[in-house]
CSV table of C-alpha atoms in Angstrom, one decimal:
chain,number,residue,atom,x,y,z
V,1,GLN,CA,-46.7,-69.4,51.5
V,2,PHE,CA,-46.9,-65.7,52.1
V,3,PHE,CA,-43.5,-65.8,53.9
V,4,VAL,CA,-42.0,-67.7,50.9
V,5,PHE,CA,-43.4,-64.9,48.6
V,6,CYS,CA,-42.0,-62.2,50.8
V,7,HIS,CA,-38.6,-63.9,51.2
V,8,GLY,CA,-38.3,-64.5,47.4
V,9,LEU,CA,-39.0,-60.8,46.8
V,10,LEU,CA,-36.5,-59.8,49.5
V,11,GLN,CA,-33.7,-62.1,48.1
V,12,LEU,CA,-34.3,-60.8,44.6
V,13,SER,CA,-34.1,-57.1,45.8
V,14,GLN,CA,-31.0,-57.9,47.9
V,15,LEU,CA,-29.3,-59.5,44.9
V,16,LEU,CA,-30.2,-56.5,42.8
V,17,VAL,CA,-28.2,-54.2,45.2
V,18,SER,CA,-25.2,-56.5,45.3
V,19,GLY,CA,-25.3,-57.6,41.7
V,20,TYR,CA,-25.9,-54.1,40.3
V,21,LEU,CA,-22.4,-52.9,41.3
V,22,LYS,CA,-20.9,-55.6,39.1
V,23,SER,CA,-23.1,-54.5,36.1
V,24,SER,CA,-21.9,-50.8,36.5
V,25,ILE,CA,-18.3,-51.4,37.7
V,26,SER,CA,-16.7,-50.2,34.4
V,27,THR,CA,-18.9,-47.1,34.4
V,28,ILE,CA,-17.9,-46.3,38.0
V,29,GLU,CA,-14.2,-46.9,37.1
V,30,ARG,CA,-14.5,-44.3,34.3
V,31,ARG,CA,-16.4,-41.8,36.4
V,32,TYR,CA,-14.0,-41.8,39.3
V,33,GLY,CA,-10.7,-42.9,37.7
V,34,LEU,CA,-10.5,-46.3,39.5
V,35,SER,CA,-8.1,-49.0,38.5
V,36,SER,CA,-9.4,-52.6,37.9
V,37,GLN,CA,-7.6,-53.7,41.0
V,38,THR,CA,-9.4,-51.1,43.2
V,39,SER,CA,-12.8,-51.8,41.6
V,40,GLY,CA,-12.3,-55.6,42.0
V,41,LEU,CA,-11.5,-55.1,45.7
V,42,LEU,CA,-14.6,-52.9,46.0
V,43,ALA,CA,-16.9,-55.4,44.4
V,44,SER,CA,-15.7,-58.2,46.7
V,45,PHE,CA,-15.6,-56.1,49.9
V,46,ASN,CA,-19.2,-56.9,50.9
V,47,GLU,CA,-18.0,-60.5,51.5
V,48,VAL,CA,-15.8,-59.3,54.4
V,49,GLY,CA,-18.6,-58.4,56.8
V,50,ASN,CA,-20.7,-61.4,55.6
V,51,THR,CA,-17.9,-64.0,56.1
V,52,LEU,CA,-17.0,-62.7,59.5
V,53,LEU,CA,-20.5,-63.0,60.9
V,54,ILE,CA,-22.5,-65.5,58.9
V,55,VAL,CA,-21.4,-68.7,60.7
V,56,PHE,CA,-22.0,-67.3,64.2
V,57,VAL,CA,-25.4,-65.7,63.2
V,58,SER,CA,-26.6,-68.9,61.5
V,59,TYR,CA,-25.8,-70.9,64.7
V,60,LEU,CA,-28.2,-68.8,66.7
V,61,GLY,CA,-31.1,-70.3,64.7
V,62,SER,CA,-34.3,-70.3,66.7
V,63,ARG,CA,-32.7,-68.6,69.7
V,64,VAL,CA,-33.8,-65.3,68.2
V,65,HIS,CA,-36.8,-63.7,66.5
V,66,ARG,CA,-35.8,-64.7,63.0
V,67,PRO,CA,-38.3,-62.6,60.9
V,68,ARG,CA,-37.4,-59.4,62.8
V,69,LEU,CA,-33.7,-60.0,62.4
V,70,ILE,CA,-34.2,-60.6,58.7
V,71,GLY,CA,-36.1,-57.3,58.5
V,72,CYS,CA,-33.4,-55.4,60.4
V,73,GLY,CA,-30.7,-56.9,58.0
V,74,ALA,CA,-32.8,-55.9,55.0
V,75,LEU,CA,-33.0,-52.3,56.2
V,76,LEU,CA,-29.2,-52.3,56.6
V,77,VAL,CA,-28.9,-53.6,53.0
V,78,SER,CA,-31.2,-50.8,51.9
V,79,LEU,CA,-29.1,-48.2,53.7
V,80,ALA,CA,-25.9,-49.6,52.1
V,81,GLY,CA,-27.5,-49.3,48.6
V,82,PHE,CA,-28.4,-45.6,49.2
V,83,LEU,CA,-24.9,-45.0,50.5
V,84,MET,CA,-23.5,-46.5,47.2
V,85,ALA,CA,-25.4,-43.9,45.3
V,86,LEU,CA,-24.3,-41.1,47.6
V,87,PRO,CA,-21.0,-40.2,45.8
V,88,HIS,CA,-23.0,-39.0,42.8
V,89,PHE,CA,-24.7,-36.3,45.0
V,90,ILE,CA,-21.6,-35.2,46.9
V,91,THR,CA,-19.4,-34.8,43.9
V,92,GLY,CA,-19.6,-32.2,41.1
V,93,PRO,CA,-20.9,-32.8,37.6
V,94,TYR,CA,-19.0,-35.2,35.3
V,95,GLU,CA,-16.5,-33.3,33.2
V,96,TYR,CA,-15.4,-35.2,30.1
V,97,ASP,CA,-12.4,-34.4,27.9
V,98,SER,CA,-13.8,-32.1,25.2
V,99,SER,CA,-10.4,-31.9,23.4
V,100,VAL,CA,-11.1,-35.3,21.7
V,101,ALA,CA,-12.4,-34.7,18.1
V,102,SER,CA,-16.2,-34.9,17.8
V,103,THR,CA,-19.0,-33.4,15.8
V,104,PHE,CA,-19.0,-30.5,18.3
V,105,SER,CA,-15.3,-30.0,18.7
V,106,ASN,CA,-13.3,-31.2,15.7
V,107,THR,CA,-10.1,-29.1,15.7
V,108,THR,CA,-8.5,-29.2,19.1
V,109,ASP,CA,-7.1,-32.7,18.7
V,110,LEU,CA,-5.6,-32.1,15.2
V,111,CYS,CA,-2.2,-31.0,14.0
V,112,GLN,CA,-2.0,-27.2,14.4
V,113,PRO,CA,1.4,-25.9,13.3
V,114,GLY,CA,2.5,-22.9,15.3
V,115,ALA,CA,-0.6,-22.8,17.6
V,116,GLU,CA,0.7,-21.4,20.9
V,117,GLY,CA,-2.1,-22.9,23.0
V,118,ALA,CA,-2.2,-26.3,21.4
V,119,GLN,CA,0.2,-27.9,23.9
V,120,ALA,CA,-1.9,-26.9,26.9
V,121,ASN,CA,-5.1,-28.6,25.6
V,122,LEU,CA,-4.5,-31.8,27.5
V,123,SER,CA,-1.7,-30.7,29.8
V,124,ASP,CA,-1.2,-32.4,33.2
V,125,ALA,CA,-2.1,-29.1,34.8
V,126,SER,CA,-5.8,-29.9,34.2
V,127,CYS,CA,-5.6,-32.7,36.8
V,128,THR,CA,-6.3,-30.7,40.0
V,129,PRO,CA,-5.4,-32.0,43.5
V,130,HIS,CA,-9.2,-31.7,44.3
V,131,ALA,CA,-10.0,-34.4,41.8
V,132,SER,CA,-7.8,-37.0,43.6
V,133,ARG,CA,-9.0,-36.0,47.0
V,134,GLU,CA,-12.6,-36.3,45.8
V,135,ASN,CA,-11.9,-39.9,44.6
V,136,HIS,CA,-10.6,-40.9,48.0
V,137,GLU,CA,-13.8,-39.7,49.7
V,138,VAL,CA,-15.9,-41.6,47.1
V,139,LEU,CA,-13.9,-44.8,47.8
V,140,LEU,CA,-14.3,-44.4,51.5
V,141,VAL,CA,-18.1,-44.1,51.2
V,142,MET,CA,-18.3,-47.0,48.8
V,143,PHE,CA,-16.2,-49.3,50.9
V,144,VAL,CA,-18.3,-48.5,54.0
V,145,ALA,CA,-21.4,-49.2,52.0
V,146,GLN,CA,-20.1,-52.5,50.8
V,147,ALA,CA,-19.2,-53.6,54.4
V,148,LEU,CA,-22.7,-52.7,55.6
V,149,LEU,CA,-24.2,-54.6,52.6
V,150,GLY,CA,-22.3,-57.7,53.7
V,151,ILE,CA,-23.4,-57.4,57.3
V,152,GLY,CA,-27.0,-56.7,56.5
V,153,GLY,CA,-27.2,-59.7,54.2
V,154,VAL,CA,-26.0,-62.1,57.0
V,155,PRO,CA,-29.4,-63.1,58.5
V,156,ILE,CA,-31.4,-63.0,55.3
V,157,GLN,CA,-30.8,-66.3,53.7
V,158,PRO,CA,-29.9,-68.7,56.6
V,159,PHE,CA,-32.8,-67.4,58.8
V,160,GLY,CA,-35.2,-67.4,56.0
V,161,ILE,CA,-34.4,-71.0,55.0
V,162,SER,CA,-34.4,-72.3,58.5
V,163,TYR,CA,-37.8,-70.6,59.2
V,164,ILE,CA,-39.3,-72.2,56.2
V,165,ASP,CA,-37.8,-75.6,56.9
V,166,ASP,CA,-39.1,-75.6,60.5
V,167,PHE,CA,-42.7,-74.7,59.8
V,168,ALA,CA,-43.4,-75.9,56.3
V,169,SER,CA,-44.6,-79.5,55.8
V,170,GLU,CA,-41.9,-82.0,54.8
V,171,ARG,CA,-43.7,-82.4,51.4
V,172,ASN,CA,-43.8,-78.7,50.6
V,173,SER,CA,-40.4,-77.6,52.1
V,174,PRO,CA,-38.3,-78.7,49.1
V,175,LEU,CA,-40.7,-76.8,46.7
V,176,TYR,CA,-40.4,-73.6,48.8
V,177,LEU,CA,-36.6,-73.8,49.1
V,178,GLY,CA,-36.4,-74.6,45.3
V,179,ILE,CA,-38.3,-71.3,44.6
V,180,LEU,CA,-35.9,-69.4,46.8
V,181,PHE,CA,-32.8,-70.9,45.1
V,182,SER,CA,-34.3,-70.2,41.7
V,183,VAL,CA,-34.6,-66.5,42.7
V,184,THR,CA,-31.0,-66.6,44.0
V,185,ILE,CA,-29.8,-67.8,40.7
V,186,ILE,CA,-31.9,-65.5,38.6
V,187,GLY,CA,-31.2,-62.4,40.7
V,188,PRO,CA,-27.7,-61.5,39.3
V,189,GLY,CA,-29.1,-61.7,35.8
V,190,VAL,CA,-31.9,-59.3,36.6
V,191,ALA,CA,-29.3,-57.0,38.1
V,192,PHE,CA,-27.4,-56.9,34.8
V,193,MET,CA,-30.7,-56.2,33.0
V,194,LEU,CA,-31.3,-53.3,35.4
V,195,GLY,CA,-27.8,-52.1,34.7
V,196,SER,CA,-28.5,-52.2,31.0
V,197,ALA,CA,-31.6,-50.1,31.4
V,198,MET,CA,-30.0,-47.5,33.7
V,199,LEU,CA,-26.7,-47.0,31.9
V,200,ARG,CA,-28.7,-45.7,28.8
V,201,PHE,CA,-29.3,-42.5,30.7
V,202,TYR,CA,-26.6,-39.9,31.1
V,203,VAL,CA,-24.9,-39.8,34.5
V,204,ASP,CA,-25.9,-36.2,35.3
V,205,ILE,CA,-29.5,-36.5,34.1
V,206,ASP,CA,-30.6,-34.8,37.3
V,207,LYS,CA,-28.0,-31.9,37.0
V,208,VAL,CA,-27.9,-31.0,33.3
V,209,SER,CA,-30.5,-30.8,30.5
V,210,THR,CA,-30.4,-33.3,27.6
V,211,ALA,CA,-29.6,-30.5,25.2
V,212,GLU,CA,-26.3,-29.8,27.0
V,213,VAL,CA,-25.0,-33.3,26.7
V,214,GLN,CA,-22.8,-33.5,23.6
V,215,LEU,CA,-22.2,-37.3,23.8
V,216,THR,CA,-24.1,-40.4,22.8
V,217,ASN,CA,-23.9,-43.7,24.7
V,218,LYS,CA,-21.6,-45.1,22.0
V,219,ASP,CA,-19.0,-42.5,22.8
V,220,PRO,CA,-16.0,-43.9,24.8
V,221,ARG,CA,-16.4,-40.9,27.2
V,222,TRP,CA,-20.0,-41.6,27.9
V,223,VAL,CA,-20.8,-42.3,31.6
V,224,GLY,CA,-24.3,-43.8,32.3
V,225,ALA,CA,-26.5,-43.1,35.4
V,226,TRP,CA,-24.9,-45.8,37.5
V,227,TRP,CA,-26.4,-44.4,40.7
V,228,LEU,CA,-30.0,-44.6,39.5
V,229,GLY,CA,-30.0,-48.4,39.8
V,230,PHE,CA,-28.9,-48.3,43.4
V,231,LEU,CA,-31.8,-46.0,44.3
V,232,VAL,CA,-34.3,-48.4,42.6
V,233,ALA,CA,-32.9,-51.6,44.1
V,234,SER,CA,-32.5,-50.0,47.6
V,235,SER,CA,-36.1,-48.8,47.6
V,236,LEU,CA,-37.3,-52.3,46.7
V,237,VAL,CA,-35.3,-53.8,49.6
V,238,ALA,CA,-36.8,-51.3,52.0
V,239,LEU,CA,-40.3,-52.1,50.9
V,240,SER,CA,-39.6,-55.9,51.0
V,241,ALA,CA,-38.3,-55.5,54.6
V,242,LEU,CA,-41.6,-54.2,56.1
V,243,PRO,CA,-43.7,-57.4,56.3
V,244,TYR,CA,-41.0,-59.2,58.4
V,245,PHE,CA,-41.7,-57.0,61.4
V,246,PHE,CA,-45.2,-58.5,61.5
V,247,PHE,CA,-44.4,-62.2,61.2
V,248,PRO,CA,-44.6,-64.3,64.4
V,249,ARG,CA,-41.6,-65.8,66.1
V,250,GLU,CA,-43.1,-69.2,65.5
V,251,MET,CA,-45.8,-70.6,63.2
V,252,PRO,CA,-48.1,-73.6,63.4
V,253,LYS,CA,-46.6,-76.5,61.4
V,254,GLU,CA,-48.1,-76.9,57.9
V,255,VAL,CA,-50.7,-79.6,57.3
V,256,GLY,CA,-51.2,-80.3,61.0
V,257,GLU,CA,-47.8,-82.0,61.5
V,258,ALA,CA,-46.1,-81.8,64.9
V,259,VAL,CA,-44.4,-78.5,65.7
V,260,HIS,CA,-40.7,-78.6,66.3
V,261,THR,CA,-39.7,-78.0,69.9
V,262,HIS,CA,-38.2,-74.6,69.5
V,263,THR,CA,-39.4,-73.1,72.8
V,264,HIS,CA,-37.1,-75.4,74.7
V,265,THR,CA,-34.0,-74.0,73.0
V,266,PRO,CA,-31.9,-71.7,75.2
V,267,ARG,CA,-32.7,-68.1,74.2
V,268,CYS,CA,-29.5,-66.4,75.3
V,269,PRO,CA,-27.8,-65.6,71.9
V,270,LEU,CA,-24.6,-64.4,73.5
V,271,VAL,CA,-23.7,-67.7,75.1
V,272,LEU,CA,-22.5,-70.2,72.4
V,273,PRO,CA,-21.2,-73.2,74.5
V,274,GLY,CA,-21.9,-75.8,71.9
V,275,PHE,CA,-20.7,-73.8,68.9
V,276,PRO,CA,-17.1,-75.2,68.6
V,277,MET,CA,-18.4,-78.8,68.8
V,278,VAL,CA,-21.1,-78.2,66.1
V,279,LEU,CA,-18.5,-76.6,63.9
V,280,LEU,CA,-16.0,-79.4,64.3
V,281,ARG,CA,-18.6,-82.0,63.7
V,282,ASN,CA,-19.6,-80.4,60.4
V,283,LEU,CA,-16.0,-79.9,59.3
V,284,ARG,CA,-15.4,-83.7,59.9
V,285,HIS,CA,-18.3,-84.6,57.6
V,286,PRO,CA,-16.8,-85.5,54.2
V,287,VAL,CA,-19.9,-84.9,52.1
V,288,TYR,CA,-20.5,-81.5,53.7
V,289,LEU,CA,-16.8,-80.5,53.3
V,290,LEU,CA,-16.7,-81.5,49.6
V,291,VAL,CA,-19.9,-79.6,48.9
V,292,VAL,CA,-18.5,-76.4,50.6
V,293,LEU,CA,-15.3,-76.7,48.6
V,294,ALA,CA,-17.2,-77.1,45.4
V,295,GLN,CA,-19.3,-74.0,46.2
V,296,VAL,CA,-16.2,-72.0,46.9
V,297,ASN,CA,-14.7,-72.9,43.6
V,298,ILE,CA,-17.9,-72.2,41.7
V,299,SER,CA,-18.3,-68.9,43.4
V,300,ALA,CA,-14.7,-67.9,42.6
V,301,MET,CA,-15.3,-68.6,38.9
V,302,VAL,CA,-18.7,-66.9,38.8
V,303,ALA,CA,-17.4,-63.8,40.7
V,304,GLY,CA,-14.6,-63.2,38.2
V,305,LEU,CA,-16.9,-63.5,35.3
V,306,ALA,CA,-19.7,-61.4,36.8
V,307,THR,CA,-17.3,-58.6,37.8
V,308,PHE,CA,-15.2,-58.3,34.7
V,309,MET,CA,-16.9,-60.0,31.8
V,310,GLY,CA,-18.9,-56.8,31.1
V,311,LYS,CA,-15.7,-54.7,31.0
V,312,PHE,CA,-14.0,-57.3,28.8
V,313,LEU,CA,-16.9,-57.1,26.3
V,314,GLU,CA,-16.8,-53.3,26.3
V,315,ARG,CA,-13.1,-53.1,25.7
V,316,GLN,CA,-12.5,-56.0,23.4
V,317,PHE,CA,-15.5,-55.7,21.1
V,318,SER,CA,-16.3,-51.9,21.5
V,319,LEU,CA,-19.7,-52.5,23.0
V,320,THR,CA,-21.6,-50.0,25.1
V,321,ALA,CA,-21.9,-50.8,28.8
V,322,SER,CA,-25.6,-51.0,28.4
V,323,LEU,CA,-25.4,-53.6,25.6
V,324,ALA,CA,-22.7,-55.7,27.4
V,325,ASN,CA,-24.9,-55.9,30.5
V,326,MET,CA,-27.9,-56.9,28.4
V,327,ILE,CA,-26.0,-59.7,26.8
V,328,ILE,CA,-24.8,-61.1,30.1
V,329,GLY,CA,-28.2,-60.8,31.7
V,330,ALA,CA,-30.0,-62.3,28.7
V,331,VAL,CA,-27.7,-65.3,28.6
V,332,ASN,CA,-27.6,-65.8,32.4
V,333,ILE,CA,-31.3,-65.8,33.2
V,334,PRO,CA,-32.5,-68.4,30.6
V,335,GLY,CA,-29.4,-70.6,31.3
V,336,ALA,CA,-29.9,-70.6,35.0
V,337,MET,CA,-33.6,-71.4,34.7
V,338,VAL,CA,-33.0,-74.2,32.3
V,339,GLY,CA,-30.3,-75.7,34.6
V,340,ILE,CA,-32.6,-75.6,37.6
V,341,VAL,CA,-35.7,-77.0,35.9
V,342,VAL,CA,-33.7,-79.8,34.1
V,343,GLY,CA,-31.8,-80.7,37.2
V,344,GLY,CA,-35.0,-80.9,39.3
V,345,ALA,CA,-36.8,-82.9,36.7
V,346,ILE,CA,-33.9,-85.4,36.5
V,347,LEU,CA,-33.8,-85.8,40.3
V,348,LYS,CA,-37.5,-86.3,40.5
V,349,ARG,CA,-37.8,-88.7,37.5
V,350,PHE,CA,-35.0,-91.1,38.5
V,351,GLN,CA,-35.2,-90.8,42.3
V,352,MET,CA,-31.4,-90.4,42.4
V,353,SER,CA,-29.2,-91.6,45.3
V,354,LEU,CA,-26.5,-89.4,47.0
V,355,ARG,CA,-23.8,-91.1,44.8
V,356,GLN,CA,-25.8,-90.5,41.6
V,357,CYS,CA,-26.4,-86.9,42.6
V,358,SER,CA,-22.7,-86.4,43.0
V,359,ALA,CA,-22.0,-88.0,39.6
V,360,LEU,CA,-24.6,-85.6,38.0
V,361,CYS,CA,-22.8,-82.6,39.6
V,362,VAL,CA,-19.4,-83.8,38.3
V,363,LEU,CA,-21.0,-84.3,34.8
V,364,GLY,CA,-22.4,-80.7,34.9
V,365,MET,CA,-19.1,-79.2,36.0
V,366,LEU,CA,-17.2,-81.1,33.3
V,367,LEU,CA,-19.7,-79.6,30.7
V,368,CYS,CA,-19.0,-76.1,32.2
V,369,LEU,CA,-15.2,-76.7,32.0
V,370,ILE,CA,-15.4,-77.9,28.3
V,371,THR,CA,-17.5,-74.9,27.2
V,372,ALA,CA,-15.4,-72.4,29.2
V,373,PHE,CA,-12.1,-73.6,27.9
V,374,PRO,CA,-12.3,-71.7,24.6
V,375,LEU,CA,-12.5,-68.4,26.7
V,376,LEU,CA,-8.7,-68.8,27.2
V,377,PHE,CA,-8.2,-68.2,23.5
V,378,LEU,CA,-10.9,-65.5,23.0
V,379,GLY,CA,-9.9,-62.0,22.0
V,380,CYS,CA,-8.1,-60.0,19.4
V,381,PRO,CA,-4.4,-59.5,18.9
V,382,THR,CA,-2.7,-56.3,20.3
V,383,GLN,CA,-2.6,-53.6,17.7
V,384,LYS,CA,0.6,-52.0,16.4
V,385,VAL,CA,0.6,-48.7,18.3
V,386,ALA,CA,3.2,-46.2,17.2
V,387,GLY,CA,5.7,-45.6,20.0
V,388,VAL,CA,4.2,-48.2,22.3
V,389,THR,CA,4.3,-51.6,20.5
V,390,HIS,CA,5.6,-50.4,17.1
V,391,TRP,CA,8.5,-48.2,15.9
V,392,ASP,CA,9.4,-47.2,12.4
V,393,SER,CA,12.7,-47.8,10.7
V,394,SER,CA,14.2,-44.7,12.2
V,395,GLY,CA,13.7,-46.0,15.7
V,396,PHE,CA,11.1,-43.4,16.5
V,397,GLY,CA,7.4,-43.9,16.9
V,398,HIS,CA,6.1,-41.3,19.4
V,399,PRO,CA,6.2,-38.7,18.3
V,400,ALA,CA,7.5,-39.7,14.8
V,401,PRO,CA,9.5,-36.6,13.5
V,402,ALA,CA,8.0,-36.9,10.0
V,403,CYS,CA,4.5,-37.0,11.3
V,404,SER,CA,4.1,-34.7,14.3
V,405,ALA,CA,7.3,-32.8,15.0
V,406,ARG,CA,5.6,-29.5,13.7
V,407,CYS,CA,2.2,-30.2,15.3
V,408,ARG,CA,3.0,-29.4,18.9
V,409,CYS,CA,0.9,-32.4,20.2
V,410,PRO,CA,0.1,-32.6,23.9
V,411,GLU,CA,2.0,-35.4,25.6
V,412,SER,CA,-1.1,-36.7,27.5
V,413,GLY,CA,-3.4,-36.6,24.5
V,414,PHE,CA,-5.1,-40.0,24.0
V,415,ASN,CA,-7.7,-40.4,21.2
V,416,PRO,CA,-6.4,-43.5,19.2
V,417,VAL,CA,-6.7,-43.5,15.4
V,418,CYS,CA,-5.8,-46.3,13.0
V,419,GLY,CA,-3.7,-45.4,9.9
V,420,SER,CA,-4.2,-46.9,6.5
V,421,ASP,CA,-0.9,-48.7,7.0
V,422,GLY,CA,-2.4,-50.7,10.0
V,423,VAL,CA,-0.4,-48.7,12.6
V,424,GLU,CA,-2.4,-47.1,15.4
V,425,HIS,CA,-1.4,-43.6,16.7
V,426,THR,CA,-2.3,-42.2,20.1
V,427,SER,CA,-4.2,-39.3,18.6
V,428,PRO,CA,-4.9,-37.7,15.2
V,429,CYS,CA,-2.3,-35.0,16.1
V,430,SER,CA,0.4,-37.6,16.6
V,431,ALA,CA,-0.4,-39.0,13.2
V,432,GLY,CA,-0.1,-35.4,11.7
V,433,CYS,CA,-3.8,-35.2,10.7
V,434,SER,CA,-5.1,-31.7,9.9
V,435,SER,CA,-8.8,-32.3,9.3
V,436,VAL,CA,-11.6,-34.6,10.2
V,437,THR,CA,-15.0,-35.5,8.8
V,438,LEU,CA,-18.0,-37.5,10.2
V,439,ARG,CA,-19.4,-40.4,8.2
V,440,PRO,CA,-23.1,-39.9,7.1
V,441,ASP,CA,-24.4,-42.4,9.6
V,442,GLY,CA,-22.6,-40.6,12.4
V,443,SER,CA,-20.8,-43.7,13.5
V,444,VAL,CA,-17.1,-43.0,12.7
V,445,LEU,CA,-14.9,-40.0,12.6
V,446,VAL,CA,-12.3,-40.0,9.7
V,447,SER,CA,-9.2,-38.0,9.9
V,448,HIS,CA,-7.6,-36.6,6.7
V,449,SER,CA,-4.3,-35.1,5.4
V,450,CYS,CA,-2.2,-37.2,7.9
């Protein structure tokens, strides 16, 4: 029972490390200028090391000291988490674009006829070569960390499950494994809740005082303390790893039942003569193959949602990263718990056969498909953006001569404003606006004299 408790805690901590990246992916994108393609590759890169090794490592089974290997894998996961946070400490402070109109700087993004320096406000010269070099270093560190995270996670679940299955009584084993699977389902939701809490803090909370930060977490330029969650989760993994070095290689079987004959298994882990036959036998088993294919499809669906649903909520509905994570976590955790409890209760109550279990799975997935189908139509129409998706009758839209020809607007300026005619402009300057005011509640900037 103590092993089950330790393993549940370790699996939760491990999922915090791997799931936390997904909760802070949009913030990391903004901080280091990553594309969605790059961040998606980064988020899935931990599967590379995991996929390459997990089948071979799982086959070793009782040939190795399973608790110690789990502990070593957990320490590697902890190291990977600390490496994920490292870019924050090796890069300079976050520098946001202060030319965007705000309560502290409300003139640099407006129409300024004849101002000599106006065009240089957001010129391409501000993008130094050092910035792009720095991003490559950051990516290298993060990809290495993700690979280590995948490798470290290899022994944790299979060895933990087999260790429990071997030494727990046949009556208690399903209960113990059910607890572990519950933690596995709940873990990502807890990771999103952790992300929600950490992203409320400013990214450079350790480098600058609160008084110096001229942004709120509702500002589109806000970057939260994405690195803080990795430190918290990695520390939890390191603490959870310690008990594993004190568990025995083998335990007495629970409730006095016969011990499995583990000691007769060959203990040379490098020789795998029976591996191809075992693999082939499993691949020829139709039920096993169908369950694996189902898991692959479910994982593909969940991975896409977990990685980019937060970003979609932020962009489409103007939510903060913190609120988007809280919504995903708050829906995920109760939904997962209800599903596990109801599914377990149905199986126990009706003593379902293999065929009936399969039918229940199909029914559950059909329900998911029906409820997910409306997502295809969710979202808002693309706005009319002057010079991008909309042009006036003269054929011009950016910059429209009547609006901004005299304003000397910077070409790279991007601070979208919506005009009273329903057309959006890339900045107040491109709309010819010469003044700005803040609403009393501090929520919206209103540009005037456009």
